[in-house]
mmCIF file of C-alpha atoms in Angstrom:
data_model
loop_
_atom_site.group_PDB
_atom_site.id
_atom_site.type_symbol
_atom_site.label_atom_id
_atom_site.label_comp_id
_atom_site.label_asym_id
_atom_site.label_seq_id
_atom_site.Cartn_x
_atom_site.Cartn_y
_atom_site.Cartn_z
ATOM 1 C CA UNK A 1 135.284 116.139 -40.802
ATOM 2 C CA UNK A 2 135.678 113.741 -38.268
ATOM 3 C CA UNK A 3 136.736 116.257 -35.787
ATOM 4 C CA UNK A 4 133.364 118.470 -36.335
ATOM 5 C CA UNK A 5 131.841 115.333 -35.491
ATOM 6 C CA UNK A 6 133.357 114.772 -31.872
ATOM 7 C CA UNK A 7 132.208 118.310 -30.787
ATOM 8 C CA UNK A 8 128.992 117.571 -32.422
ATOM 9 C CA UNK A 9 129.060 113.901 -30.745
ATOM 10 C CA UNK A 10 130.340 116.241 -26.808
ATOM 11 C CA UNK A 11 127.469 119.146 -27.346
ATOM 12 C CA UNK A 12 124.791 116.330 -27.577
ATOM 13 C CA UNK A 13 126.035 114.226 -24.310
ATOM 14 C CA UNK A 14 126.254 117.452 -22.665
ATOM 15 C CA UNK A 15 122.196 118.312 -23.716
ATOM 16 C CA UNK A 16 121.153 114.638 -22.366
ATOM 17 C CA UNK A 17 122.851 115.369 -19.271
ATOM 18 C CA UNK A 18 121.154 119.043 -18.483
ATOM 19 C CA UNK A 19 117.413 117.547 -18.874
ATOM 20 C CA UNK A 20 117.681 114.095 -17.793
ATOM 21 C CA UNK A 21 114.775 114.273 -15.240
ATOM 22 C CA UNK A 22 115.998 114.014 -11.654
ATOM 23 C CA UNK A 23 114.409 112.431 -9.229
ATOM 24 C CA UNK A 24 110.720 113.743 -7.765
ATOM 25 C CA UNK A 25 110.598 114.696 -3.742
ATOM 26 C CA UNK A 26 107.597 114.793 -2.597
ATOM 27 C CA UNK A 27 106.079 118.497 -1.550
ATOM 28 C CA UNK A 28 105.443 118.111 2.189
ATOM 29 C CA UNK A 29 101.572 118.862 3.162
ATOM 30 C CA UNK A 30 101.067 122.154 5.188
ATOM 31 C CA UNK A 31 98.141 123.680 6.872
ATOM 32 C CA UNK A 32 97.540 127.386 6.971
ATOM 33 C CA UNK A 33 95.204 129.662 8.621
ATOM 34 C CA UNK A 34 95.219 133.263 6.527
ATOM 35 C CA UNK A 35 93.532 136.179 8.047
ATOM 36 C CA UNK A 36 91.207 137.705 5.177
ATOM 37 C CA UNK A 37 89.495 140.664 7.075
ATOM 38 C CA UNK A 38 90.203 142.204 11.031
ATOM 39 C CA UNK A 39 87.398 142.701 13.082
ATOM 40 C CA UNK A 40 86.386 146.344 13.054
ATOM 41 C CA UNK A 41 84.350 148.068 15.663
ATOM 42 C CA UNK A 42 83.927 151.344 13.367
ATOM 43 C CA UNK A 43 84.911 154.688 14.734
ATOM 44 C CA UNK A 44 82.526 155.908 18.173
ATOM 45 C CA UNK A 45 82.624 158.800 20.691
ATOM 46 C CA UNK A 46 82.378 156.889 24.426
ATOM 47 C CA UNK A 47 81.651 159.312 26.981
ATOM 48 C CA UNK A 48 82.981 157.431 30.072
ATOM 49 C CA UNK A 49 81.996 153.530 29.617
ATOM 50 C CA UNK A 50 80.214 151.484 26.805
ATOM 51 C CA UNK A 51 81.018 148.652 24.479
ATOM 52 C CA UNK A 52 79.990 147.556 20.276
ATOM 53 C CA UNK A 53 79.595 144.143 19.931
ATOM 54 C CA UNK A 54 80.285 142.849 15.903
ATOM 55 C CA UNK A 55 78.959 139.682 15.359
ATOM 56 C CA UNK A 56 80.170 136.375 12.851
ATOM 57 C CA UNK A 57 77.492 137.556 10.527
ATOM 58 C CA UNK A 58 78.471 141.760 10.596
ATOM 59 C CA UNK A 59 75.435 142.327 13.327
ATOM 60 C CA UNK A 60 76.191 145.049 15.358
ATOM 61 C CA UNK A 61 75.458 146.276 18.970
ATOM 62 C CA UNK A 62 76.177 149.107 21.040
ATOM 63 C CA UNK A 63 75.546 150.013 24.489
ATOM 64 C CA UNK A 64 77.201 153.903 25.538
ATOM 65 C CA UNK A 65 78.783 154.859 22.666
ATOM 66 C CA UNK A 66 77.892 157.062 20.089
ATOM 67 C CA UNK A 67 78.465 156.203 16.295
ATOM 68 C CA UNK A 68 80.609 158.411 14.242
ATOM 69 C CA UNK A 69 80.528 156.684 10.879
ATOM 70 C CA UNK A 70 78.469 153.838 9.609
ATOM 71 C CA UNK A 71 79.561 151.197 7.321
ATOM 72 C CA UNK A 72 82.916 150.694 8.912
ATOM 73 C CA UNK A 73 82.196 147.838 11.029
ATOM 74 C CA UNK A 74 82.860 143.914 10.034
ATOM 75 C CA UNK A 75 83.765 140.384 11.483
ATOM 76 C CA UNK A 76 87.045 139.045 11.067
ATOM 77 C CA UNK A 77 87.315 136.539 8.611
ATOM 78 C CA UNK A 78 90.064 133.417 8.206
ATOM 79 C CA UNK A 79 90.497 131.135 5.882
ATOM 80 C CA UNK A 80 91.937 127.489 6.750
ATOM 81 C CA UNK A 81 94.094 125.683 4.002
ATOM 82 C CA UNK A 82 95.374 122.640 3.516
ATOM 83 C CA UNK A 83 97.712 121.674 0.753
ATOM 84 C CA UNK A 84 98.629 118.392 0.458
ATOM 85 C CA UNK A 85 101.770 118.752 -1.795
ATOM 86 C CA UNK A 86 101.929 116.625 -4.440
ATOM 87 C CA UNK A 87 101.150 113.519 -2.347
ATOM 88 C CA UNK A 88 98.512 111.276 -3.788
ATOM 89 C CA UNK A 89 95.233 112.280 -5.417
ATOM 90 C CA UNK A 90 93.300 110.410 -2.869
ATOM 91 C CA UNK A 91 89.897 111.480 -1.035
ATOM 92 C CA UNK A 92 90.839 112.919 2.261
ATOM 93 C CA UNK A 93 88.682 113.627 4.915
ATOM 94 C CA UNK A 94 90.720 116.448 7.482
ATOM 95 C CA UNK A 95 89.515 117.424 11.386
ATOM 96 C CA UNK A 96 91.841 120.379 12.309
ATOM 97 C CA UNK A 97 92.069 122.265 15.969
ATOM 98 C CA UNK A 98 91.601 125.700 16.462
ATOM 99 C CA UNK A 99 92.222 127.653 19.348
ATOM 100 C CA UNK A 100 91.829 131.215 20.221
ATOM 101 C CA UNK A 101 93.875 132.732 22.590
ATOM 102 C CA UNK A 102 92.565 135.275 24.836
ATOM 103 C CA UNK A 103 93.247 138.315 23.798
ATOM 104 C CA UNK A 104 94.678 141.192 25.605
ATOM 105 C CA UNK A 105 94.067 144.817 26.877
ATOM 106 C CA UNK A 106 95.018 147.951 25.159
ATOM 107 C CA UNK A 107 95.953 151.168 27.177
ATOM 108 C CA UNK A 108 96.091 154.211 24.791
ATOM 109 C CA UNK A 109 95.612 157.527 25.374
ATOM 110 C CA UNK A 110 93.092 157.725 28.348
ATOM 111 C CA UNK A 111 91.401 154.596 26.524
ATOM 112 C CA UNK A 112 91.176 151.458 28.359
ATOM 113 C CA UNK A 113 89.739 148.723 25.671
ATOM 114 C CA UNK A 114 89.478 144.669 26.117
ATOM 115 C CA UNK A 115 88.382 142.395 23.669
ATOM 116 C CA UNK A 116 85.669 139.528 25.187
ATOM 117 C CA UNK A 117 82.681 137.399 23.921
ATOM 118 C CA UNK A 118 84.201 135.638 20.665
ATOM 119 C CA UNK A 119 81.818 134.324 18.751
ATOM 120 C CA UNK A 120 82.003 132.294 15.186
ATOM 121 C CA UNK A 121 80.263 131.242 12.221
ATOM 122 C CA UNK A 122 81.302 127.687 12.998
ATOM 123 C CA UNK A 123 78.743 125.268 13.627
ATOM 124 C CA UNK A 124 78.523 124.302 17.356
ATOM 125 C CA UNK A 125 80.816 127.079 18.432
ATOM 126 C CA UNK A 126 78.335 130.121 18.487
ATOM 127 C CA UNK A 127 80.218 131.504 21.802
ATOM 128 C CA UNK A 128 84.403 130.541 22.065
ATOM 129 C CA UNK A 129 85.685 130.767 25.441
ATOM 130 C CA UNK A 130 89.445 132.091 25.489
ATOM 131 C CA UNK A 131 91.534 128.907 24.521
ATOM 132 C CA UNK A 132 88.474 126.629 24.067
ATOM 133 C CA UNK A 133 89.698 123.730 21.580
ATOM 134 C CA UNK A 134 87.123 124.343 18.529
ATOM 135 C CA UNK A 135 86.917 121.199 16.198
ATOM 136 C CA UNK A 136 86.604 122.334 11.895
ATOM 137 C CA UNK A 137 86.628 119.219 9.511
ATOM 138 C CA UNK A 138 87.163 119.895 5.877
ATOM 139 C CA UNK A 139 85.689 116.446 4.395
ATOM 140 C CA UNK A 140 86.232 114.934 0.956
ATOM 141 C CA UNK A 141 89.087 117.019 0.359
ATOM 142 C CA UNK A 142 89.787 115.991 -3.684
ATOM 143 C CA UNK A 143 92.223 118.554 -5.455
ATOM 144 C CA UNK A 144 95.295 119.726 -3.781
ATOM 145 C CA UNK A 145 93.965 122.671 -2.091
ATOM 146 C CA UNK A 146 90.913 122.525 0.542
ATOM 147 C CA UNK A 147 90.288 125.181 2.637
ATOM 148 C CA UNK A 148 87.567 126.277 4.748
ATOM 149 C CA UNK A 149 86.787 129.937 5.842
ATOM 150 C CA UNK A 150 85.119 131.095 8.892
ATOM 151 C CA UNK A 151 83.740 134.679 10.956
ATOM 152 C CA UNK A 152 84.670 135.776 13.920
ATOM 153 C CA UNK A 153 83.029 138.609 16.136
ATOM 154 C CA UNK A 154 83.454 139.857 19.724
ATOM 155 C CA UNK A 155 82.599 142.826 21.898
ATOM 156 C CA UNK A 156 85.046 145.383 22.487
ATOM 157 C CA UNK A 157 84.316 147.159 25.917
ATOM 158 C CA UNK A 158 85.810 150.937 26.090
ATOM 159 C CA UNK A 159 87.114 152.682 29.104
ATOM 160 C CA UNK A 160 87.355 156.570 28.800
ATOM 161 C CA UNK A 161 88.875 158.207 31.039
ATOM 162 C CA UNK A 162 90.548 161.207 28.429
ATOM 163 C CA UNK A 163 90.894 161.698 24.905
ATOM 164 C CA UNK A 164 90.842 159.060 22.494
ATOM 165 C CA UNK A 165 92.608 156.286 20.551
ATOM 166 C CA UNK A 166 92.919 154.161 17.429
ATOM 167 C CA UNK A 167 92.731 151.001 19.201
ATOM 168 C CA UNK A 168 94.205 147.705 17.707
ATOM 169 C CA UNK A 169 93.911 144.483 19.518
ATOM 170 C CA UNK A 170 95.518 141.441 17.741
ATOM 171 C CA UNK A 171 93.486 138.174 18.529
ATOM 172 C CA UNK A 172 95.710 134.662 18.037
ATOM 173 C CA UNK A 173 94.548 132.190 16.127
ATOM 174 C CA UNK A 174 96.013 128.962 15.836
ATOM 175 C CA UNK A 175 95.500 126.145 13.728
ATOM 176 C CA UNK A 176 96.746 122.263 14.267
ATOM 177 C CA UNK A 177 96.082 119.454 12.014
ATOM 178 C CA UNK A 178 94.784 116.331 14.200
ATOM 179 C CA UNK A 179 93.868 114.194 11.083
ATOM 180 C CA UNK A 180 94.336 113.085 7.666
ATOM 181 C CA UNK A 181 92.036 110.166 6.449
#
């Protein structure tokens, strides 16, 4: 009897020792900027020149091209997160940098396409020059998540000079967090 009562006495240590709680680390905070939606310029014949323009809010323009579809057109939309880990449950008040690089030409069969004229959703930042440093703030920022989301639109100008192209242009978007208060 005693001897059932060492293993007993063993089996029990051993169970305190696998869920004794081990020391907490704190999550690090992160900032991320998620594409939700590209910006589509719908599907158009261009006889020789011409250019659609979508803009933040899904307007669209077009100047020499013909349509082909309708309903196919859209801003690009991002959303900016912050997660603060599990670091404090404090009010925070965030300003965050974006920039927007400018984005390059695509040469595709006998298309010659360039993405210009970014525009956003973002107060103060109706037009966004190539690069321009664009200030977001996300204030009183309470649970662990805040994010923010925002549109983006431009004018794609065609080049035609044969046949014709899916064209995809990515546009760079970065995001830096300037600061936490």
């Amino acid at each position: 009897m005693c001897r059932v009562f060492r293993i007993w006495a063993m089996i029990a240590a051993g169970l305190a020792i696998a869920v004794a709680p081990t020391p907490a680390s704190a999550d690090p905070s992160t900032l991320r900027i998620l594409p939700v939606s590209e910006l589509r310029f719908g599907s158009f014949a261009v006889p020789s020149t011409g250019s659609v323009t979508v803009g933040p809010t899904g307007s669209v323009t077009r100047s020499g091209v013909f349509s082909i579809t309708s309903g196919d057109t859209s801003p690009a939309r991002f959303i900016l997160r912050y997660d603060r880990g599990n670091n404090s449950r404090r009010t925070l008040d965030l300003r965050i940098q974006l920039t927007i690089a400018a984005p390059g030409s695509v040469v595709l069969g006998g298309i010659t396409a360039r993405l210009s004229n970014l525009q956003t959703d973002l107060p103060g930042y109706a037009v966004v020059q190539p690069n321009q440093i664009i200030e977001v703030q996300i204030p009183n920022c309470r649970t662990r998540v805040c994010e923010t989301s925002f549109n983006l639109g431009g004018q794609l100008d065609i080049r035609r000079d044969y046949g014709g192209a899916l064209v995809a242009i990515p546009i760079p978007v970065d995001a830096v967090l300037v600061s936490v208060r």
